Amino acid sequence: MAATKRIMVTGGAGFLGSHLCHRLIADGHDVLCVDNFYTGTRENILGLYDNPRFEFLRHDVTFPLYVEVDEIYNLACPASPVHYQHDPVQTTKTSVHGAINMLGLAKRLNAKILQASTSEVYGDPSVHPQTEAYTGNVNPIGPRGCYDEGKRCAETLFFDYYRQHQLNIRVARIFNTYGPRMLPDDGRVVSNFIVQALKGEPITLYGDGSQTRSFCYVDDLIDGLIGLMGASDDVTGPMNLGNPGEFTIRALAEKVITLTGAKSTLVEQPLPADDPLQRCPDISFAQEAINWQPGITLDQGLEKTIDYFRGVVDG
Ligand code: NAD
Ligand code: UDP
Ligand code: UDP
């Protein structure tokens, strides 16, 4: 086992953050989970409260934070379009002010810091699959701008702290990730489709369902984040982390119907503005630099996620 570190996870009560906290505790580290419960829940970290190596701090990262840690994973930010568009000004503040505060903290402590960036920095991409060199096609004034531009600005801040203050940074560009502990009503496509199927409700395809996404199971993604944090200091990223298997949203709906055995029909609803038409990561850099690639297929990951949501929907 690696030496015990004091590791802070912002957004640690959220979907990805809670999986990361569980993994870091299992790996023997001390974890400080920081979250304001904007989209995260107590239930996500319930199993950790009794562990003496786990500490929770209710705090909004847009405000300064003075604590002592060795490593920081900065995940605080709502990730579902429904949630990040609910209060778009707060979303930008969380990404930008949150990054400044966490970078200031990392600078004072000389701590290593990883940013959870996103494939959304590529916007509606004209390069396919997306490589890290592609600088993107984002609409700065559209409804997704608060998230996309906030995350882009956070990347800028990370690289400026790296160049100006020689901070030890890591930037992960995370592609659509799914699994247990997604909120049943958070609006993201995998949770929406599974919950609709389990309730026997119609499955809502936005547009004709021909847009594509690439879906990574959460356990694979957590391996990637920990791999990037543990890589040699020259590996700053940005690094794409995602599953290169690409599916249309219609194909995803059909898979969910088959795997749940649901009788749901498909209904088309209007496509939201600026919804990217295609998305798929080129993960050559992650393969080469940290020897990472996802191992869980969409069918295997959906099975596990459906099992989880059966408990949520029945309970
Ligand atoms: P999530 O909404 O489940 O988790 C986000 C967490 O951040 C929540 O617990 C929320 O309460 C917390 N938070 C929000 N604003 C905060 C603030 N101002 N101060 C403190 N805490 C705050 O989303 P997720 O899917 O777990 O995403 C985690 C991170 O990964 C986000 O930064 C997101 O942008 C990024 N990401 C996720 C995906 C994905 O597919 N899941 C893809 C790309 C990037
Ligand atoms: N900061 C923080 N915790 C710390 C150190 C800094 O939250 O331990 C915040 C503080 O609000 C500061 C920001 O991080 O404004 C950026 O810090 P930095 O030292 O880079 O710049 P400053 O604004 O202090 O000149
Ligand atoms: N989507 C859909 N039906 C839903 C929810 C989402 O067809 O009930 C589509 C959405 O328009 C997008 C894709 O599924 O094209 C992925 O949406 P999500 O909100 O999960 O993430 P995004 O990748 O757009 O941030």
XYZ file of C-alpha atoms and ligand atoms in Angstrom:
409
model
C 0.000 0.000 0.000
C 1.202 3.530 -0.781
C 2.147 5.874 2.101
C -0.826 7.461 3.861
C -1.602 10.962 2.634
C -4.054 13.643 3.733
C -6.215 14.060 0.668
C -8.951 16.647 0.157
C -11.814 15.962 -2.262
C -14.003 18.959 -3.083
C -17.423 17.910 -4.327
C -16.811 14.734 -2.320
C -20.496 14.151 -1.539
C -21.396 14.069 -5.242
C -21.525 11.165 -7.652
C -17.857 10.925 -8.676
C -16.543 12.529 -5.486
C -18.181 9.966 -3.207
C -16.733 7.079 -5.226
C -13.329 8.753 -5.014
C -13.633 9.231 -1.215
C -14.610 5.584 -0.749
C -11.645 4.453 -2.874
C -9.096 6.700 -1.148
C -10.248 5.527 2.299
C -10.036 1.901 1.131
C -6.487 2.645 -0.063
C -5.560 3.731 3.486
C -5.532 7.525 3.134
C -6.961 10.267 5.343
C -9.753 12.001 3.449
C -11.198 15.470 3.959
C -14.436 15.692 1.995
C -15.553 19.275 1.287
C -19.022 19.893 -0.127
C -21.911 22.362 0.157
C -24.561 19.709 -0.730
C -25.652 21.639 -3.829
C -26.114 18.394 -5.755
C -24.342 16.028 -3.388
C -26.037 14.120 -0.584
C -25.267 12.828 2.905
C -26.385 9.375 1.766
C -23.500 9.223 -0.725
C -20.956 9.369 2.106
C -23.019 7.742 4.851
C -20.810 4.658 4.975
C -17.742 6.809 5.670
C -18.810 8.933 8.657
C -17.803 6.300 11.201
C -14.332 5.905 9.761
C -11.791 7.837 11.856
C -9.770 8.603 8.715
C -12.757 10.375 7.109
C -13.749 13.954 7.849
C -16.542 16.003 6.289
C -16.562 19.784 6.025
C -19.629 21.642 4.766
C -18.164 24.512 2.781
C -18.717 26.400 -0.478
C -15.473 26.508 -2.504
C -16.286 29.986 -3.822
C -15.105 31.137 -0.355
C -11.498 30.803 0.858
C -10.564 27.674 2.764
C -7.651 27.216 5.157
C -6.867 23.574 5.916
C -3.737 21.396 5.814
C -3.580 18.595 3.216
C -1.052 16.920 0.884
C -3.209 16.486 -2.239
C -6.370 18.075 -3.602
C -8.914 16.655 -6.043
C -11.092 19.604 -7.126
C -14.427 18.106 -8.211
C -16.854 20.686 -6.794
C -19.254 21.765 -9.561
C -22.700 20.566 -10.613
C -22.281 18.338 -13.679
C -25.775 17.683 -15.001
C -27.021 20.257 -17.547
C -30.271 20.582 -15.583
C -28.384 21.439 -12.387
C -25.652 23.626 -13.814
C -28.205 25.674 -15.770
C -30.455 26.098 -12.719
C -28.198 28.855 -11.309
C -25.707 29.561 -14.093
C -23.974 32.448 -12.319
C -23.256 30.215 -9.326
C -21.939 27.534 -11.718
C -19.363 29.909 -13.198
C -18.459 31.179 -9.729
C -17.953 27.635 -8.494
C -15.601 26.786 -11.361
C -13.659 30.065 -11.404
C -13.636 31.322 -7.795
C -13.453 27.705 -6.631
C -10.367 27.098 -8.792
C -8.684 30.304 -7.559
C -9.282 29.396 -3.917
C -8.186 25.777 -4.283
C -5.111 26.832 -6.289
C -4.276 29.441 -3.643
C -4.596 26.734 -0.993
C -2.415 24.334 -3.011
C 0.183 27.095 -3.496
C 0.372 27.874 0.230
C 0.740 24.166 1.071
C 2.850 23.217 -1.951
C 0.236 20.467 -2.472
C -0.483 18.573 -5.687
C -3.857 19.532 -7.169
C -6.055 17.817 -9.764
C -8.865 19.551 -11.621
C -11.956 17.649 -12.775
C -12.328 19.270 -16.175
C -14.637 18.000 -18.845
C -15.133 17.000 -22.466
C -17.442 20.046 -22.578
C -14.326 22.185 -23.100
C -14.518 20.826 -26.682
C -18.109 22.122 -27.047
C -19.822 20.789 -30.177
C -16.631 19.310 -31.629
C -15.574 19.484 -35.257
C -12.629 17.127 -34.595
C -13.669 13.536 -33.955
C -12.651 11.687 -31.847
C -11.434 14.520 -29.624
C -7.712 14.739 -28.879
C -6.298 16.952 -26.130
C -4.762 19.199 -28.815
C -8.216 20.190 -30.132
C -9.076 23.631 -28.751
C -12.828 23.222 -29.057
C -15.963 24.838 -30.387
C -17.833 26.366 -27.447
C -20.634 28.928 -27.639
C -19.708 31.404 -24.888
C -23.179 32.958 -24.693
C -25.381 29.857 -24.903
C -27.042 27.991 -22.016
C -24.074 25.618 -21.621
C -21.563 28.501 -21.518
C -21.703 28.840 -17.710
C -20.343 25.323 -17.367
C -18.130 25.100 -20.462
C -16.478 28.508 -20.100
C -16.207 28.149 -16.316
C -14.339 24.879 -16.825
C -12.201 26.376 -19.593
C -11.269 29.319 -17.356
C -10.435 26.894 -14.534
C -8.045 25.081 -16.914
C -6.452 28.446 -17.760
C -5.981 29.180 -14.058
C -4.442 25.753 -13.445
C -1.909 26.238 -16.241
C -1.131 29.805 -15.145
C -0.476 28.664 -11.559
C 1.742 25.939 -13.077
C 3.717 28.411 -15.203
C 3.737 31.325 -12.753
C 4.069 29.495 -9.427
C 5.442 26.074 -10.513
C 2.440 24.383 -8.903
C 2.178 20.599 -9.321
C -1.068 20.388 -11.328
C -3.130 17.679 -13.062
C -6.020 18.376 -15.422
C -8.382 15.520 -16.315
C -10.916 16.037 -19.105
C -13.659 13.661 -18.038
C -16.116 12.302 -20.619
C -19.655 11.145 -19.724
C -19.391 8.873 -16.706
C -22.226 6.907 -15.107
C -22.910 4.432 -12.332
C -24.469 3.955 -8.910
C -25.134 7.112 -6.826
C -26.134 9.278 -9.764
C -29.239 11.140 -8.629
C -32.411 9.547 -10.045
C -33.723 13.001 -11.007
C -30.530 14.785 -12.021
C -31.471 14.830 -15.694
C -28.451 13.042 -17.118
C -29.201 10.566 -19.823
C -28.178 7.254 -18.214
C -30.043 7.877 -14.944
C -33.059 9.313 -16.788
C -33.363 6.316 -19.129
C -32.886 3.681 -16.417
C -35.390 5.302 -14.038
C -37.924 5.766 -16.860
C -37.502 2.128 -17.927
C -37.812 0.770 -14.378
C -40.994 2.791 -13.861
C -42.377 1.664 -17.232
C -42.567 5.286 -18.380
C -41.759 6.479 -21.918
C -38.056 7.078 -22.568
C -37.374 10.699 -23.519
C -35.109 11.049 -26.563
C -34.038 14.636 -27.052
C -34.056 15.238 -30.798
C -34.068 12.091 -32.915
C -31.504 10.379 -30.680
C -28.829 10.325 -33.402
C -26.367 12.398 -31.310
C -23.566 10.306 -29.817
C -21.857 10.013 -26.452
C -19.196 7.681 -25.019
C -20.033 6.286 -21.591
C -17.445 5.379 -18.976
C -18.303 3.309 -15.891
C -17.446 5.111 -12.659
C -14.911 2.531 -11.339
C -12.814 2.880 -14.495
C -12.918 6.669 -14.234
C -11.784 6.644 -10.595
C -8.819 4.434 -11.603
C -7.958 7.075 -14.212
C -8.139 10.005 -11.771
C -5.942 8.214 -9.222
C -3.541 7.161 -11.998
C -3.210 10.739 -13.210
C -2.659 12.063 -9.676
C 0.040 9.420 -9.134
C 1.838 9.955 -12.446
C 5.268 11.569 -12.646
C 5.336 15.344 -12.183
C 5.767 16.128 -15.887
C 2.310 14.628 -16.602
C 0.160 17.710 -16.059
C -2.432 16.860 -18.694
C -4.851 17.912 -19.928
C -5.689 14.233 -20.215
C -8.864 12.777 -21.708
C -10.430 10.163 -19.420
C -13.394 8.340 -20.884
C -14.516 5.214 -22.671
C -13.916 5.378 -26.431
C -16.946 3.163 -27.171
C -19.330 5.554 -28.952
C -23.118 5.047 -29.046
C -26.081 7.026 -30.324
C -28.521 8.099 -27.635
C -31.185 6.008 -29.395
C -28.943 2.930 -29.151
C -28.456 3.639 -25.436
C -32.243 3.800 -24.966
C -32.674 0.474 -26.768
C -29.956 -1.148 -24.640
C -31.617 0.072 -21.433
C -34.978 -1.322 -22.577
C -33.396 -4.700 -23.375
C -31.384 -4.929 -20.136
C -34.290 -3.891 -17.882
C -36.896 -5.896 -19.807
C -39.061 -2.761 -19.770
C -42.091 -2.164 -21.971
C -41.251 1.538 -22.356
C -41.784 3.344 -25.647
C -39.444 6.004 -27.042
C -40.762 9.565 -27.278
C -38.935 12.377 -29.039
C -38.656 15.739 -27.290
C -36.972 18.941 -28.527
C -33.168 18.885 -28.625
C -31.770 21.421 -26.113
C -29.775 24.360 -27.541
C -26.071 23.712 -28.226
C -26.388 19.981 -27.432
C -23.172 18.488 -28.905
C -23.889 16.195 -31.864
C -21.007 13.812 -31.256
C -18.519 13.055 -28.544
C -15.816 10.420 -28.232
C -12.441 10.583 -26.477
C -9.103 9.799 -28.051
C -7.414 8.208 -25.008
C -3.984 7.509 -26.550
C -2.337 9.955 -24.155
C -3.821 8.266 -21.047
C -2.836 4.847 -22.412
C 0.722 5.965 -23.005
C 1.302 8.194 -19.945
C -0.512 6.293 -17.171
C -1.227 2.944 -18.841
C -4.959 3.486 -18.372
C -7.924 2.336 -20.386
C -11.453 1.436 -19.316
C -12.151 -2.264 -18.743
C -15.921 -2.258 -18.203
C -18.186 -2.460 -21.242
C -21.383 -0.433 -21.536
C -23.503 -3.563 -21.066
C -21.608 -4.580 -17.885
C -21.741 -1.050 -16.473
C -25.431 -0.645 -17.282
C -26.226 -3.950 -15.522
C -24.550 -2.701 -12.321
C -26.237 0.696 -12.588
C -29.666 -0.848 -13.246
C -29.229 -3.055 -10.141
C -28.513 0.063 -8.090
C -31.509 1.990 -9.450
C -33.844 -0.983 -8.833
C -33.102 -0.414 -5.128
C -33.719 3.326 -5.445
C -36.936 3.055 -7.465
C -38.391 0.176 -5.345
C -37.238 1.711 -2.052
P -22.253 15.935 -8.974
O -23.179 17.054 -9.245
O -22.803 14.634 -8.508
O -21.130 16.373 -7.909
C -20.690 17.672 -7.748
C -20.484 17.927 -6.262
O -19.975 19.257 -6.077
C -21.790 17.844 -5.456
O -21.594 17.061 -4.304
C -22.095 19.291 -5.106
O -22.845 19.434 -3.918
C -20.693 19.872 -5.001
N -20.637 21.324 -5.198
C -21.213 22.051 -6.188
N -20.928 23.354 -6.032
C -20.139 23.448 -4.923
C -19.532 24.534 -4.241
N -19.650 25.787 -4.685
N -18.792 24.268 -3.129
C -18.658 22.995 -2.658
N -19.221 21.924 -3.276
C -19.950 22.158 -4.390
O -21.400 15.713 -10.303
P -20.321 14.594 -10.682
O -20.819 13.860 -11.848
O -19.900 13.856 -9.484
O -19.128 15.514 -11.188
C -18.007 15.784 -10.370
C -17.011 16.635 -11.149
O -16.599 15.948 -12.326
C -17.590 17.976 -11.590
O -16.581 18.962 -11.472
C -17.929 17.744 -13.035
O -17.862 18.923 -13.779
C -16.845 16.744 -13.458
N -17.272 15.938 -14.594
C -18.189 14.931 -14.430
C -18.589 14.204 -15.544
C -19.564 13.062 -15.432
O -19.941 12.520 -16.448
N -19.989 12.635 -14.273
C -18.087 14.511 -16.817
C -17.195 15.566 -16.935
C -16.777 16.265 -15.817
N -6.706 30.879 -0.487
C -7.387 29.946 0.264
N -6.684 29.162 1.135
C -5.366 29.266 1.305
C -4.654 30.227 0.538
C -5.367 31.007 -0.362
O -8.594 29.802 0.140
O -4.800 28.522 2.115
C -7.458 31.668 -1.443
C -7.485 33.145 -1.077
O -8.848 33.549 -1.121
C -6.751 33.798 -2.221
C -6.819 32.794 -3.346
O -6.830 31.540 -2.697
O -7.374 34.991 -2.636
C -5.632 32.857 -4.287
O -4.466 32.774 -3.517
P -3.071 33.302 -4.058
O -2.074 33.137 -2.959
O -2.758 32.660 -5.339
O -3.313 34.825 -4.407
P -3.733 36.083 -3.525
O -5.133 36.400 -3.916
O -3.609 35.723 -2.064
O -2.763 37.115 -3.952
N -30.647 13.159 -23.412
C -31.815 12.564 -23.899
N -32.815 12.302 -23.015
C -32.725 12.559 -21.688
C -31.530 13.160 -21.193
C -30.516 13.446 -22.090
O -31.939 12.287 -25.102
O -33.685 12.269 -20.957
C -29.551 13.433 -24.363
C -29.019 14.856 -24.317
O -29.771 15.682 -25.185
C -27.596 14.656 -24.785
C -27.218 13.272 -24.255
O -28.458 12.616 -23.985
O -27.531 14.625 -26.185
C -26.374 13.304 -22.994
O -27.013 14.139 -22.072
P -26.489 14.375 -20.591
O -27.357 15.434 -20.007
O -26.383 13.090 -19.875
O -24.981 14.901 -20.752
P -24.216 15.884 -21.761
O -23.235 15.001 -22.425
O -25.159 16.496 -22.745
O -23.613 16.904 -20.856
